[in-house]
CSV table of C-alpha atoms and ligand atoms in Angstrom, one decimal:
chain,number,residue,atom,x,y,z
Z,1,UNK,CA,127.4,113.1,74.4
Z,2,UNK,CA,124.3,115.1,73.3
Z,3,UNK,CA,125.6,118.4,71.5
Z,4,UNK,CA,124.0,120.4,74.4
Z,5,UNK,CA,123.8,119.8,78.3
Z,6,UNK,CA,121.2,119.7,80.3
Z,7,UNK,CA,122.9,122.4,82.3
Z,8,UNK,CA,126.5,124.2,81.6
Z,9,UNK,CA,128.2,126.6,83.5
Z,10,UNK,CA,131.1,128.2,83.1
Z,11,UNK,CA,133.4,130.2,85.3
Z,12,UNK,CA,130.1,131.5,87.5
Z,13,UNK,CA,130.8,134.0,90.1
Z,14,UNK,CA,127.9,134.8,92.5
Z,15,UNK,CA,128.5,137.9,95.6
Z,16,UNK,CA,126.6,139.2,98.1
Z,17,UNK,CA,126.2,142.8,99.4
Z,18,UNK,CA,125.7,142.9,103.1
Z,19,UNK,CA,126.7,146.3,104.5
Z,20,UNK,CA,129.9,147.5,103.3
Z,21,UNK,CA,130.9,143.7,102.8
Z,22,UNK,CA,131.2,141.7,99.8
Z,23,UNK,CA,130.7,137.9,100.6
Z,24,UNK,CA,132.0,135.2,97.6
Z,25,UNK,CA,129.2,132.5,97.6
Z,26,UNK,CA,130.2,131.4,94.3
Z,27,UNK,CA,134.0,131.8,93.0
Z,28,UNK,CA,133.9,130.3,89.6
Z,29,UNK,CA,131.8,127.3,89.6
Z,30,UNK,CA,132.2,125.4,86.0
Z,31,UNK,CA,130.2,122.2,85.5
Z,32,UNK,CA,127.8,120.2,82.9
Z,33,UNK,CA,125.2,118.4,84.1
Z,34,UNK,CA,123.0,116.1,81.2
Z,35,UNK,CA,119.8,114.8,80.6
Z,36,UNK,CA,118.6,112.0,82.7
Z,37,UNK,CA,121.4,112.7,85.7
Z,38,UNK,CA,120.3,113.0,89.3
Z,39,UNK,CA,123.3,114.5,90.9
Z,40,UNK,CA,124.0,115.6,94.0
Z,41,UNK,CA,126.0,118.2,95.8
Z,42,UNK,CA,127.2,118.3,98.8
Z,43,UNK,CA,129.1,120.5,101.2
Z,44,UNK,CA,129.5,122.4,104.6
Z,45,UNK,CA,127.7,124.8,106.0
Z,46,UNK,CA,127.9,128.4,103.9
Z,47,UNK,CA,130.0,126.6,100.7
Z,48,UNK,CA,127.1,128.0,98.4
Z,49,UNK,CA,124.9,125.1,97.9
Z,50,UNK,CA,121.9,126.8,98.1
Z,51,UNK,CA,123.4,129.9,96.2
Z,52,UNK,CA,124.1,127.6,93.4
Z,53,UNK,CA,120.7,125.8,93.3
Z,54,UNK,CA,119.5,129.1,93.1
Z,55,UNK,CA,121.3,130.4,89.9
Z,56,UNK,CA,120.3,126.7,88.6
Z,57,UNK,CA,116.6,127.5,88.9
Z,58,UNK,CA,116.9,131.4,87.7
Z,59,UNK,CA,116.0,132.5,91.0
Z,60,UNK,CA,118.6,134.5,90.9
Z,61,UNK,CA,121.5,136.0,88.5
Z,62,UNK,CA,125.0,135.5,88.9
Z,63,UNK,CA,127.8,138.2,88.8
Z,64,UNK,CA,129.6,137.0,86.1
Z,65,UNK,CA,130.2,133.4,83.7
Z,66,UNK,CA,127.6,131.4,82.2
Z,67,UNK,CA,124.9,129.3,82.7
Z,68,UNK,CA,123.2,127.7,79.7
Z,69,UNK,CA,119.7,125.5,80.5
Z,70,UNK,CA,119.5,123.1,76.8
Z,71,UNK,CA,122.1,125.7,75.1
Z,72,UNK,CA,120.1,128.9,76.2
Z,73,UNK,CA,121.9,131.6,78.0
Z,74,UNK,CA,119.4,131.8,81.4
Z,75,UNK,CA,122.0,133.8,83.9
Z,76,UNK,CA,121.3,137.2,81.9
Z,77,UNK,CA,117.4,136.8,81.1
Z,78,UNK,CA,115.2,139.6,82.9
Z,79,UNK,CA,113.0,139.2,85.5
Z,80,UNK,CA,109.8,137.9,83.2
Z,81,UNK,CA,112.2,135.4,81.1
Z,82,UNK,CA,113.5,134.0,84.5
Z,83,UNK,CA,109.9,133.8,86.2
Z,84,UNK,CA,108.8,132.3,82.8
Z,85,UNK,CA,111.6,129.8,82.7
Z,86,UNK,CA,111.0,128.9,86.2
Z,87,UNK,CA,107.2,128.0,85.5
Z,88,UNK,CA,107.7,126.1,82.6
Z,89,UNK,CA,111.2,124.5,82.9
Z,90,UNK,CA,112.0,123.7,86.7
Z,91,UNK,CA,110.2,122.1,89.7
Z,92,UNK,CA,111.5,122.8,92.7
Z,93,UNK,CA,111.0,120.7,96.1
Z,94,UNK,CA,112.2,122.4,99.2
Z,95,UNK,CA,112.8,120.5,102.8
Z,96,UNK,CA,110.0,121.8,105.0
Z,97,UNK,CA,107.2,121.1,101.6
Z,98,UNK,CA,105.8,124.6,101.3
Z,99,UNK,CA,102.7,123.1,100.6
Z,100,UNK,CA,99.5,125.2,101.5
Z,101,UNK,CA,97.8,124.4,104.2
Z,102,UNK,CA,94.2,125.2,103.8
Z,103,UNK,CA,94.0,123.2,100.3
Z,104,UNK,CA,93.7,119.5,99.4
Z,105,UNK,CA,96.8,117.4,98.4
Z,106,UNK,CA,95.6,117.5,94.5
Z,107,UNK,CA,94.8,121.3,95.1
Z,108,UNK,CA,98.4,121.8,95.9
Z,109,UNK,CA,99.8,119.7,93.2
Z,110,UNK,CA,97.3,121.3,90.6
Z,111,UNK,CA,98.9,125.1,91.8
Z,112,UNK,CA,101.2,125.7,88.7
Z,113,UNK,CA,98.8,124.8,86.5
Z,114,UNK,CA,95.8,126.4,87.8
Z,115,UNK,CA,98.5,129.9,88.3
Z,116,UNK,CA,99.5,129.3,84.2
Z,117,UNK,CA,96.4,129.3,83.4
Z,118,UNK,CA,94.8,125.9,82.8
Z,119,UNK,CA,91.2,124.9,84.4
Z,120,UNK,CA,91.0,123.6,87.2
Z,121,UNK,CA,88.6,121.1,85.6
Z,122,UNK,CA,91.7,120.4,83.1
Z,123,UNK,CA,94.5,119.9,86.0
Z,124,UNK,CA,92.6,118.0,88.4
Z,125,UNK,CA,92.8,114.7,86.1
Z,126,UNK,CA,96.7,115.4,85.8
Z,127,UNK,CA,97.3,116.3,89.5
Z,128,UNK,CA,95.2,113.1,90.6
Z,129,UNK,CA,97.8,110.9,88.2
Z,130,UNK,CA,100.6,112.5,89.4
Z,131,UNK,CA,99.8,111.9,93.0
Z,132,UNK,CA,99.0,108.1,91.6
Z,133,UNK,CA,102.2,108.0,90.5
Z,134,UNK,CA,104.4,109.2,93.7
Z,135,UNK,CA,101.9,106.5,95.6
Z,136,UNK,CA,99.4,108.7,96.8
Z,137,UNK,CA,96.2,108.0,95.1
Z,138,UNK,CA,94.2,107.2,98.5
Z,139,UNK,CA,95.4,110.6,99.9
Z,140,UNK,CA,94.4,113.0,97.2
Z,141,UNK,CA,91.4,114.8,99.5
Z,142,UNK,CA,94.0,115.3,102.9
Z,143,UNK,CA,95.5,118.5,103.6
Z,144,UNK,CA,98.8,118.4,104.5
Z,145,UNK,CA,98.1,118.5,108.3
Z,146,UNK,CA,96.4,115.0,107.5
Z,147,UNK,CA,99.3,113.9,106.0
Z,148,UNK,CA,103.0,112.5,107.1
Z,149,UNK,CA,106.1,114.3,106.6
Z,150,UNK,CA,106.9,111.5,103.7
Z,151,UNK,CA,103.8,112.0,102.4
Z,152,UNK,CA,103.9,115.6,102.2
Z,153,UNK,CA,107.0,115.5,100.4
Z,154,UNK,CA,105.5,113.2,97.6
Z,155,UNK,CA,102.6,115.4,97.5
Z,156,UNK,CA,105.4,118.1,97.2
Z,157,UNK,CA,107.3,116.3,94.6
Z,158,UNK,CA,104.4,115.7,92.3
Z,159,UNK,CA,103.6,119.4,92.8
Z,160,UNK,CA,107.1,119.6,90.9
Z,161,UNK,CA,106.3,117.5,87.9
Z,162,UNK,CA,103.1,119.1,86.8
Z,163,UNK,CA,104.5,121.5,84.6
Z,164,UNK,CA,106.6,118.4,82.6
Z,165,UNK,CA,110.2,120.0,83.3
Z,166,UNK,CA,113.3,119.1,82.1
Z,167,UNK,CA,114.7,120.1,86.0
Z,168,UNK,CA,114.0,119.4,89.0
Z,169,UNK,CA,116.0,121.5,91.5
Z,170,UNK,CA,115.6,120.2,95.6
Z,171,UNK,CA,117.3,121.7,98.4
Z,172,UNK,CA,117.5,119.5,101.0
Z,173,UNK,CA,114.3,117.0,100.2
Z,174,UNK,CA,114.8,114.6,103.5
Z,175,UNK,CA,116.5,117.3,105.8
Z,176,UNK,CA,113.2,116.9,107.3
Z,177,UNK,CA,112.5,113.2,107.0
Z,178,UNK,CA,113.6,109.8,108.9
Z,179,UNK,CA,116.2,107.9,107.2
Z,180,UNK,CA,113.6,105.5,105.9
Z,181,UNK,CA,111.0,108.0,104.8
Z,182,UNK,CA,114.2,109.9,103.3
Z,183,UNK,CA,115.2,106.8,101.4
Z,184,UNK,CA,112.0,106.4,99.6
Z,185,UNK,CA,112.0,110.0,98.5
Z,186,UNK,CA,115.3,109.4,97.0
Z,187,UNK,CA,114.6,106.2,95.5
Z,188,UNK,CA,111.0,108.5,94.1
Z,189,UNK,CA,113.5,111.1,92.5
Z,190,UNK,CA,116.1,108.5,91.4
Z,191,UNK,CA,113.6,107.1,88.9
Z,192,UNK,CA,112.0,110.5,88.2
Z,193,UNK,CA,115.8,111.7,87.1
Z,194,UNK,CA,116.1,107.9,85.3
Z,195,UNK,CA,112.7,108.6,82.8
Z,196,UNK,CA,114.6,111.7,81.2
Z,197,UNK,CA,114.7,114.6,83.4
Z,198,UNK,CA,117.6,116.0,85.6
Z,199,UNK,CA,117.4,116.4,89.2
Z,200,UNK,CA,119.6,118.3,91.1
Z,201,UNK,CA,119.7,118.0,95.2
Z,202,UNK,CA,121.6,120.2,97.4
Z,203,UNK,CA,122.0,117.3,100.4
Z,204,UNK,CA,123.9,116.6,103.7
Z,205,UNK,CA,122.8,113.5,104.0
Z,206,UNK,CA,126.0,110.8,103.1
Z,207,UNK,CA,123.7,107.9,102.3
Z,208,UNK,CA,121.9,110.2,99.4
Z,209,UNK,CA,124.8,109.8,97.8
Z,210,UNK,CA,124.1,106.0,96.8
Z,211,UNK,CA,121.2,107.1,94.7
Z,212,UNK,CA,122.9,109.5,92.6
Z,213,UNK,CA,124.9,109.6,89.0
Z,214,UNK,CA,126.8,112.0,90.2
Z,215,UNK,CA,128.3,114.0,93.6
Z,216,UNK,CA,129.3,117.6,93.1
Z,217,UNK,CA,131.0,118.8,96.7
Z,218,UNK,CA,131.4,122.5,97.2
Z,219,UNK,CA,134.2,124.4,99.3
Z,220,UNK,CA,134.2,127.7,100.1
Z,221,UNK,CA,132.0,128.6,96.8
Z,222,UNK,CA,134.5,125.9,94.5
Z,223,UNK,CA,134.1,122.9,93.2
Z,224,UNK,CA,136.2,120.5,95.3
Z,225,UNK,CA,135.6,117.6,93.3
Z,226,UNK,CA,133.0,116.0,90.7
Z,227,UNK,CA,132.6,112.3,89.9
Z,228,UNK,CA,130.3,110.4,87.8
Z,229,UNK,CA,129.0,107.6,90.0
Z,230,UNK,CA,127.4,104.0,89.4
Z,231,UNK,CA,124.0,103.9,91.8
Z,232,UNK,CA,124.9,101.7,94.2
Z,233,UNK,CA,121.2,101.9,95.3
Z,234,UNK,CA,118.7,101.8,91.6
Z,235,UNK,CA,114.8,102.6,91.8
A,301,ADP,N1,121.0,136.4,100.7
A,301,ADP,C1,122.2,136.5,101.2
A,301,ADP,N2,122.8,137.6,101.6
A,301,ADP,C2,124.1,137.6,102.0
A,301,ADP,N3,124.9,136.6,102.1
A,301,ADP,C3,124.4,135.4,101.7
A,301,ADP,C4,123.0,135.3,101.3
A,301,ADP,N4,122.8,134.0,101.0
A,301,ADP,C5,123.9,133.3,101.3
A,301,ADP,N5,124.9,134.1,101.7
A,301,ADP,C6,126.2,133.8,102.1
A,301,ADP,O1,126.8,133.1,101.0
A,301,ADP,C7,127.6,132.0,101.4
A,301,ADP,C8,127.0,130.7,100.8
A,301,ADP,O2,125.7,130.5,101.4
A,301,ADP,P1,124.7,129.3,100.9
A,301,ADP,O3,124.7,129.2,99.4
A,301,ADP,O4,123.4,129.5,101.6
A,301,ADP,O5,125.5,128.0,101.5
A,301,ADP,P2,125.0,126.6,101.9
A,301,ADP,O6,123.6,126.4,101.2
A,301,ADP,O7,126.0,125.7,101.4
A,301,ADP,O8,124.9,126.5,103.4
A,301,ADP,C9,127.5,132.0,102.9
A,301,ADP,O9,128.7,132.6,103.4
A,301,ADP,C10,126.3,132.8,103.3
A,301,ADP,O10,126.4,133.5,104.5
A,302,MG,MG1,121.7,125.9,102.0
């Protein structure tokens, strides 16, 4: 075992303020998560998936515990350290794309580097290998109303890789997909999370489950259980 995890947490509480009421999302979530994994968790309705995907990607700051990204404390940085860790450590892929519509499919994938600073005659290259890469060379000129709802989630997933991170954090990446469509996406971040990064998707689908290392399910903000898997389905 490498001496640090990709991800550790450690007894991480997260609350919410809504009125006079305090809502427990998270009630002391401890877990590792390494290099290369793609795990999944799963979970009803309001268990604090999202929540935790969330605090994973320094979106937001938990109430108390730990969260170390490489050995680096992340759950206490200020609001420039997280946005700067965001950019330059994580990718995220949501389920309805959040592409933009009015630009081209390499336009979107080239947006984090063109908003930290690089060319845009510098990204392009990059962004048309990426969108090579997730099978999309002949659609690199479509917007996304041009495009399928698979496609736009490749287009979305190399949007996510630009930046090289070690994370990739996805909430729900085929809530919005066919079961096929879905299936390629997964098999897409199965290999992706097998060439060295992590990937962490917040799911409901069951039969994402085959494609991961390991399942995480969530209760009422705990962790109900958390098993290392063999992929029954491999890239
Ligand atoms: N921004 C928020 N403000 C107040 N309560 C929230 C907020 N986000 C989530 N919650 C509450 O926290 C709990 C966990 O929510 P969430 O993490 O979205 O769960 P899941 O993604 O598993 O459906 C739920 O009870 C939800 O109502
Ligand atoms: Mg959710």
């Amino acid at each position: 075992m490498p001496k640090h995890a990709m991800l550790e947490l450690s007894e991480v509480t997260k609350e919410y303020r809504v009125g006079g009421q305090t809502v427990r999302a998270l009630d002391g979530i401890s877990l590792r998560i390494e290099q290369g994994e793609f795990t999944s968790i799963i979970g009803p309705s309001g268990s604090g998936k999202s929540t935790l995907l969330h605090l994973l990607g320094a979106l937001d700051t938990p109430n108390s515990g730990s969260i170390r990204f490489q050995g680096n404390e992340i759950g206490t940085l200020d609001e420039d350290s997280q946005s700067e860790f965001r950019r330059k450590r994580v990718g995220f892929i949501f389920q309805f794309f959040n592409l933009l519509p009015t630009l081209s499919a390499w336009e979107n994938v080239a947006i984090p580097k063109l908003l930290d600073g690089t060319g845009m005659r510098k990204a392009k290259p990059r962004a048309l290998e990426l969108l090579d890469q997730v099978g999309l060379s002949d659609r690199a000129n479509h917007r996304p109303a041009e495009l399928s709802g698979g496609q736009m989630q490749r287009v979305a997933v190399a949007r996510a890789l630009i930046m090289d991170p070690a994370l990739i954090l996805a909430d729900e990446p085929t809530g919005n997909l066919d079961s096929k469509t879905g299936a390629s996406i997964l098999a897409l971040l199965g290999e992706i999370a097998g060439a060295g990064n992590s990937v962490v998707m917040v799911t409901h689908d069951m039969g994402a489950v085959a494609y991961c290392d390991r399942v995480i399910t969530l209760r009422d903000g705990r962790i109900g259980s958390n098993d290392s898997v063999e992929r029954s389905v491999s890239a």
